[in-house]
PDB file of C-alpha atoms in Angstrom:
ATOM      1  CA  UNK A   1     -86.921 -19.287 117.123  1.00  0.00           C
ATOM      2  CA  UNK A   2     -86.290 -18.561 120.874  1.00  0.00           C
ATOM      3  CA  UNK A   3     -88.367 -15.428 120.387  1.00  0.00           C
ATOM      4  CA  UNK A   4     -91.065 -17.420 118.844  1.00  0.00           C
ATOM      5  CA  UNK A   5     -91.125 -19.237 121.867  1.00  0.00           C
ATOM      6  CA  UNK A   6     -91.677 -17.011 124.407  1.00  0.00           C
ATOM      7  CA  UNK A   7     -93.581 -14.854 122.249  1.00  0.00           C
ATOM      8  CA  UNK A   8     -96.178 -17.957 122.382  1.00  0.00           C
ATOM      9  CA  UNK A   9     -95.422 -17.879 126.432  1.00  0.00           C
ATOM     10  CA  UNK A  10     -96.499 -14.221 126.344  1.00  0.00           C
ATOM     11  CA  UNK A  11     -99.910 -14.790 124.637  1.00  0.00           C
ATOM     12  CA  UNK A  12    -103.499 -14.719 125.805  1.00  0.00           C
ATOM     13  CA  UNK A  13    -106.012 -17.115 124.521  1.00  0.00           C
ATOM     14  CA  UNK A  14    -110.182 -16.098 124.890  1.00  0.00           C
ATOM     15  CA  UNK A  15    -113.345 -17.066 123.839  1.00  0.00           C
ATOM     16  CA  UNK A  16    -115.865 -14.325 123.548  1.00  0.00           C
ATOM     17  CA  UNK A  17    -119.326 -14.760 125.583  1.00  0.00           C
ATOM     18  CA  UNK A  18    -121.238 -12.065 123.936  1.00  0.00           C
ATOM     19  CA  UNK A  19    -119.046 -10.135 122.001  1.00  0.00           C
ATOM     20  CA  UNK A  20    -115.807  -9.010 122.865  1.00  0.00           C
ATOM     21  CA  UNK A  21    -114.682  -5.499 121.768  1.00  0.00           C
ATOM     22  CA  UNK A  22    -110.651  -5.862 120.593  1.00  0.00           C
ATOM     23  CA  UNK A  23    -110.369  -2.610 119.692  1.00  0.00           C
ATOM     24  CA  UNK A  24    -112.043   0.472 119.845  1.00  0.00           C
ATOM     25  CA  UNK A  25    -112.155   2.971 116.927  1.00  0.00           C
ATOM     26  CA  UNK A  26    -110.115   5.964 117.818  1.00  0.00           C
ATOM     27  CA  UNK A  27    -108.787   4.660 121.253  1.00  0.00           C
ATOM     28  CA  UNK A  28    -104.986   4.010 121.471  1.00  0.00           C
ATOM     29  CA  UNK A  29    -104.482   0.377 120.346  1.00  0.00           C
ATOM     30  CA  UNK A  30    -102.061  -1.613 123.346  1.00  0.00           C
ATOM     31  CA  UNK A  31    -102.154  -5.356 121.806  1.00  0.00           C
ATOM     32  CA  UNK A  32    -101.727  -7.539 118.912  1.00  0.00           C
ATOM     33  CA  UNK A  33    -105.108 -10.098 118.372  1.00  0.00           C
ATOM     34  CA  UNK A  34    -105.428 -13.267 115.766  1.00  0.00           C
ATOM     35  CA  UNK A  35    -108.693 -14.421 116.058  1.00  0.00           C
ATOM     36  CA  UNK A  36    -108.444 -18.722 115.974  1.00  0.00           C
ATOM     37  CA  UNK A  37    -111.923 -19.610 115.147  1.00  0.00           C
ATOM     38  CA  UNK A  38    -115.270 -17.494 114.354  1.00  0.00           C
ATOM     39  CA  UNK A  39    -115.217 -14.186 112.834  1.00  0.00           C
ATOM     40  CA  UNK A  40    -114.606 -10.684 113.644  1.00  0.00           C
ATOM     41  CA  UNK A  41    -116.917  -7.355 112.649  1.00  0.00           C
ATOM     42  CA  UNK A  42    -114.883  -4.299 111.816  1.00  0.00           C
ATOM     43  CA  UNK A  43    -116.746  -1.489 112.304  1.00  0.00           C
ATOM     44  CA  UNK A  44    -115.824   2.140 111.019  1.00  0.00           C
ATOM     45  CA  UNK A  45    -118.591   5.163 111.905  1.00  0.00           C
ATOM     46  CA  UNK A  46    -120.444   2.341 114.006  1.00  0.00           C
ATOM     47  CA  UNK A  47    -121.227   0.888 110.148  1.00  0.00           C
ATOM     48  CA  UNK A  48    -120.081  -2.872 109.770  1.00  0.00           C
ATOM     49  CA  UNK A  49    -116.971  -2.584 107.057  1.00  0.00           C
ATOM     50  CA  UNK A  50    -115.992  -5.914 106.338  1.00  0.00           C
ATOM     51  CA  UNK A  51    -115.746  -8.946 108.071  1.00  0.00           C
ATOM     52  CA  UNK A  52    -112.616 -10.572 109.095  1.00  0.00           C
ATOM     53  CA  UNK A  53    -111.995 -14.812 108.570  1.00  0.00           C
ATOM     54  CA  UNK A  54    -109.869 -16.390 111.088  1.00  0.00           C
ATOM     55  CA  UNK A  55    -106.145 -16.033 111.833  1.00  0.00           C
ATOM     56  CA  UNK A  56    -106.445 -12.148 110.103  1.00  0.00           C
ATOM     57  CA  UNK A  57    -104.462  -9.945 112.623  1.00  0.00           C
ATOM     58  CA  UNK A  58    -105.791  -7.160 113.901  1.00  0.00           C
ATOM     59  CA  UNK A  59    -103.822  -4.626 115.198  1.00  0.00           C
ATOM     60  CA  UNK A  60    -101.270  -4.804 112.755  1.00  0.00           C
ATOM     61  CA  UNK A  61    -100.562  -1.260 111.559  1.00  0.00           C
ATOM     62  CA  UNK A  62    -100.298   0.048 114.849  1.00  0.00           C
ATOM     63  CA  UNK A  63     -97.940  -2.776 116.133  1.00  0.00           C
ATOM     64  CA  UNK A  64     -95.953  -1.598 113.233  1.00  0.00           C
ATOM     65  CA  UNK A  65     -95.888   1.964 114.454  1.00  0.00           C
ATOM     66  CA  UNK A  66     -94.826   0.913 117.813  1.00  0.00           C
ATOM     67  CA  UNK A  67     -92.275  -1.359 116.763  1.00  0.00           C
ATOM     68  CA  UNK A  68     -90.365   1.680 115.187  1.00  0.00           C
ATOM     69  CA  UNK A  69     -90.979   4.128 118.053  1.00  0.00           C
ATOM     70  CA  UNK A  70     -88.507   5.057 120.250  1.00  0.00           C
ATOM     71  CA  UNK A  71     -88.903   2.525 123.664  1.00  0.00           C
ATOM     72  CA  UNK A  72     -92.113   1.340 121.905  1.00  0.00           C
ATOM     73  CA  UNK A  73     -93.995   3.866 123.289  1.00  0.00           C
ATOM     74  CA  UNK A  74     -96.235   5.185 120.288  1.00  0.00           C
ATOM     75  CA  UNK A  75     -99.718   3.373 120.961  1.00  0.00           C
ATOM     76  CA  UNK A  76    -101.321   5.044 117.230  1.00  0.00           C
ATOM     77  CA  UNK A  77    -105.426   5.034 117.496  1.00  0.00           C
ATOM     78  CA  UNK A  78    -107.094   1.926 116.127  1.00  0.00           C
ATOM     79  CA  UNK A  79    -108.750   2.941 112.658  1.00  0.00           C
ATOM     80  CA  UNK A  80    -111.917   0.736 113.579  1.00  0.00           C
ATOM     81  CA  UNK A  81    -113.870  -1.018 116.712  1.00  0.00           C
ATOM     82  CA  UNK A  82    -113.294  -4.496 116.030  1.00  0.00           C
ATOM     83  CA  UNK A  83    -115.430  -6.959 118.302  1.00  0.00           C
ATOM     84  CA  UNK A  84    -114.935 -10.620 117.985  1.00  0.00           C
ATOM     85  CA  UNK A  85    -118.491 -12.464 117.359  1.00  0.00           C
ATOM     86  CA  UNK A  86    -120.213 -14.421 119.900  1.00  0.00           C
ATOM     87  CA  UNK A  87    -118.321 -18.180 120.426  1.00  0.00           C
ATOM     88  CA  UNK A  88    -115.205 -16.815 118.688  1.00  0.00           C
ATOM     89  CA  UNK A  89    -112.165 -17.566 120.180  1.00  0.00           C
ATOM     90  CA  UNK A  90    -108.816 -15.377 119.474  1.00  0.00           C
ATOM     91  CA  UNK A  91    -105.200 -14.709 120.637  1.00  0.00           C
ATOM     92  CA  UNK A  92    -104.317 -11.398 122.553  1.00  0.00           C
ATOM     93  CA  UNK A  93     -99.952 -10.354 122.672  1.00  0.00           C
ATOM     94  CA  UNK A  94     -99.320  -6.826 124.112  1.00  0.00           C
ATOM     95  CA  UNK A  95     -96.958  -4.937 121.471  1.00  0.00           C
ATOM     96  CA  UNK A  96     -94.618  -4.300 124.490  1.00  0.00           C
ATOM     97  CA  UNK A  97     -93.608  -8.297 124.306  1.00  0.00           C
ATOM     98  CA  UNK A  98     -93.593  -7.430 120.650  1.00  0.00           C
ATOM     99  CA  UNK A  99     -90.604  -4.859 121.103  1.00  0.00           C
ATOM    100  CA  UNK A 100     -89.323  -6.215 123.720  1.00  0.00           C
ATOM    101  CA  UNK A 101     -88.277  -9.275 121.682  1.00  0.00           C
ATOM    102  CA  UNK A 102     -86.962  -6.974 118.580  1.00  0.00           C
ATOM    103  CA  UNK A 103     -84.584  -5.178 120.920  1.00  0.00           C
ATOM    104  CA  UNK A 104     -82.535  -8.233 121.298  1.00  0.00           C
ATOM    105  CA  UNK A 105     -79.336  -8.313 120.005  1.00  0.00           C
ATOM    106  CA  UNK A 106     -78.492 -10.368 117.148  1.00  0.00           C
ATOM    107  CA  UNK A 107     -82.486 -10.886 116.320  1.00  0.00           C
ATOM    108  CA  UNK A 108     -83.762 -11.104 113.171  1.00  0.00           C
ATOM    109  CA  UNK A 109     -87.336 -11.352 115.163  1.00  0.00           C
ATOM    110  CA  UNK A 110     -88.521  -7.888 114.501  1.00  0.00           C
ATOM    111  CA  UNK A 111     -87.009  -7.928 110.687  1.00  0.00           C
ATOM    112  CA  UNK A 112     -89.628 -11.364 110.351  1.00  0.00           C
ATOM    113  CA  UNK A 113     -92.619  -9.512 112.334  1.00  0.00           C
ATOM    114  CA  UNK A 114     -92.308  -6.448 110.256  1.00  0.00           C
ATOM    115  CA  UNK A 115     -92.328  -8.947 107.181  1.00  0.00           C
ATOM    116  CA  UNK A 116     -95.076 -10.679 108.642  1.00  0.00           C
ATOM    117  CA  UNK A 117     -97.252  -7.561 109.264  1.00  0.00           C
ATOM    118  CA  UNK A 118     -96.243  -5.831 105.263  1.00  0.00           C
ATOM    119  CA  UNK A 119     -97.678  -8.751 103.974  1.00  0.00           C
ATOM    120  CA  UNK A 120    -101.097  -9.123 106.084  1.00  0.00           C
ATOM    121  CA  UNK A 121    -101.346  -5.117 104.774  1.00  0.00           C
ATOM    122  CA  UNK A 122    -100.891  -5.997 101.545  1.00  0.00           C
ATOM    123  CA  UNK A 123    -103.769  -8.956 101.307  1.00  0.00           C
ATOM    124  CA  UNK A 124    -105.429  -6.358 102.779  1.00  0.00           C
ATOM    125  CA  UNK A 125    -105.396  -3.919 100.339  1.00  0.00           C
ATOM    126  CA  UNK A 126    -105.432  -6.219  97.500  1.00  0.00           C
ATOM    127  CA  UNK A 127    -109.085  -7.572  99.365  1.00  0.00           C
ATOM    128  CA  UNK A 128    -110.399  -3.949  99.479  1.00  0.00           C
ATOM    129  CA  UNK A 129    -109.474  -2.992  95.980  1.00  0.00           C
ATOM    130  CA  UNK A 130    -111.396  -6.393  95.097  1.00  0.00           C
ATOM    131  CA  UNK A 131    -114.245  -5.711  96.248  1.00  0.00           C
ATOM    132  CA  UNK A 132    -114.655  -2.148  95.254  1.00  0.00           C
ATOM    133  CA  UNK A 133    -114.177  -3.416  91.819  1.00  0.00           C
ATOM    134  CA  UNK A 134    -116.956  -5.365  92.950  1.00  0.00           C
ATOM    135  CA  UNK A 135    -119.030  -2.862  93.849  1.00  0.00           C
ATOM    136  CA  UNK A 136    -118.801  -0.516  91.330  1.00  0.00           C
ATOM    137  CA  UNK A 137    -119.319  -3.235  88.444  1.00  0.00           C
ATOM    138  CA  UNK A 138    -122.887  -3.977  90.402  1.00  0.00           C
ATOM    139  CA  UNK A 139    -123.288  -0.225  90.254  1.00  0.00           C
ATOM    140  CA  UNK A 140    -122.703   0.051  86.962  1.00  0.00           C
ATOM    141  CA  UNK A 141    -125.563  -2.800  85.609  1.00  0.00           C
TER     142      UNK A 141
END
């Protein structure tokens, strides 16, 4: 719970004017966002992917990668430009407050975070394989 807690202290909240990019495709990937209200493009190629609802992280696989890094240094590429849509607002944690919190003794923090982030991946997929059943049944009439 304590970790919780300042993990909460550690956090950045915005609200983006025109557009914010979160990540950029390709570019090393520093922070952890959730976005709180509005949506989020995620763009792959510069071609709009999918569309992401609030309180979806984004981020997730590369916090993952850092958290099992040695001295959380690995900062993997982000897979897609994500930019939060005009009026959105989101959270923003740096994955060093992420590790950080894990290397405390006797914490089951970064056990529940990598729980946490398994699970997001897995809606994930199960989304994706949704709607290219999707699309190939309107291909297919």
């Amino acid at each position: 719970r304590a970790q919780f807690s300042r993990l909460l202290k550690l956090s950045t909240f915005a609200c983006s004017a025109e557009g914010d990019v979160l990540t950029v495709q390709g570019e090393p990937l520093y922070d952890l966002f959730v976005p709180i209200n509005g949506s989020v493009e995620v763009r792959v190629g510069g071609a709009v992917a999918s569309t992401l609802p609030p309180y979806q992280l984004v981020g997730e696989a590369s916090l993952l990668e850092n958290l099992q890094s040695p001295r959380g240094e690995t900062h993997p590429p982000a897979r897609a430009t994500v930019v939060a849509a005009p009026g959105s607002c989101y959270v923003r944690w740096p994955q060093r407050a992420f590790y950080e919190l894990q290397q405390e003794e006797d914490s089951d923090f970064g056990y529940a975070i990598q729980l946490m982030i398994a699970r997001t991946l897995s809606e994930k997929l199960s989304a994706a394989r949704l709607s290219q059943r999707e699309s190939e049944q309107k291909l297919n009439t």
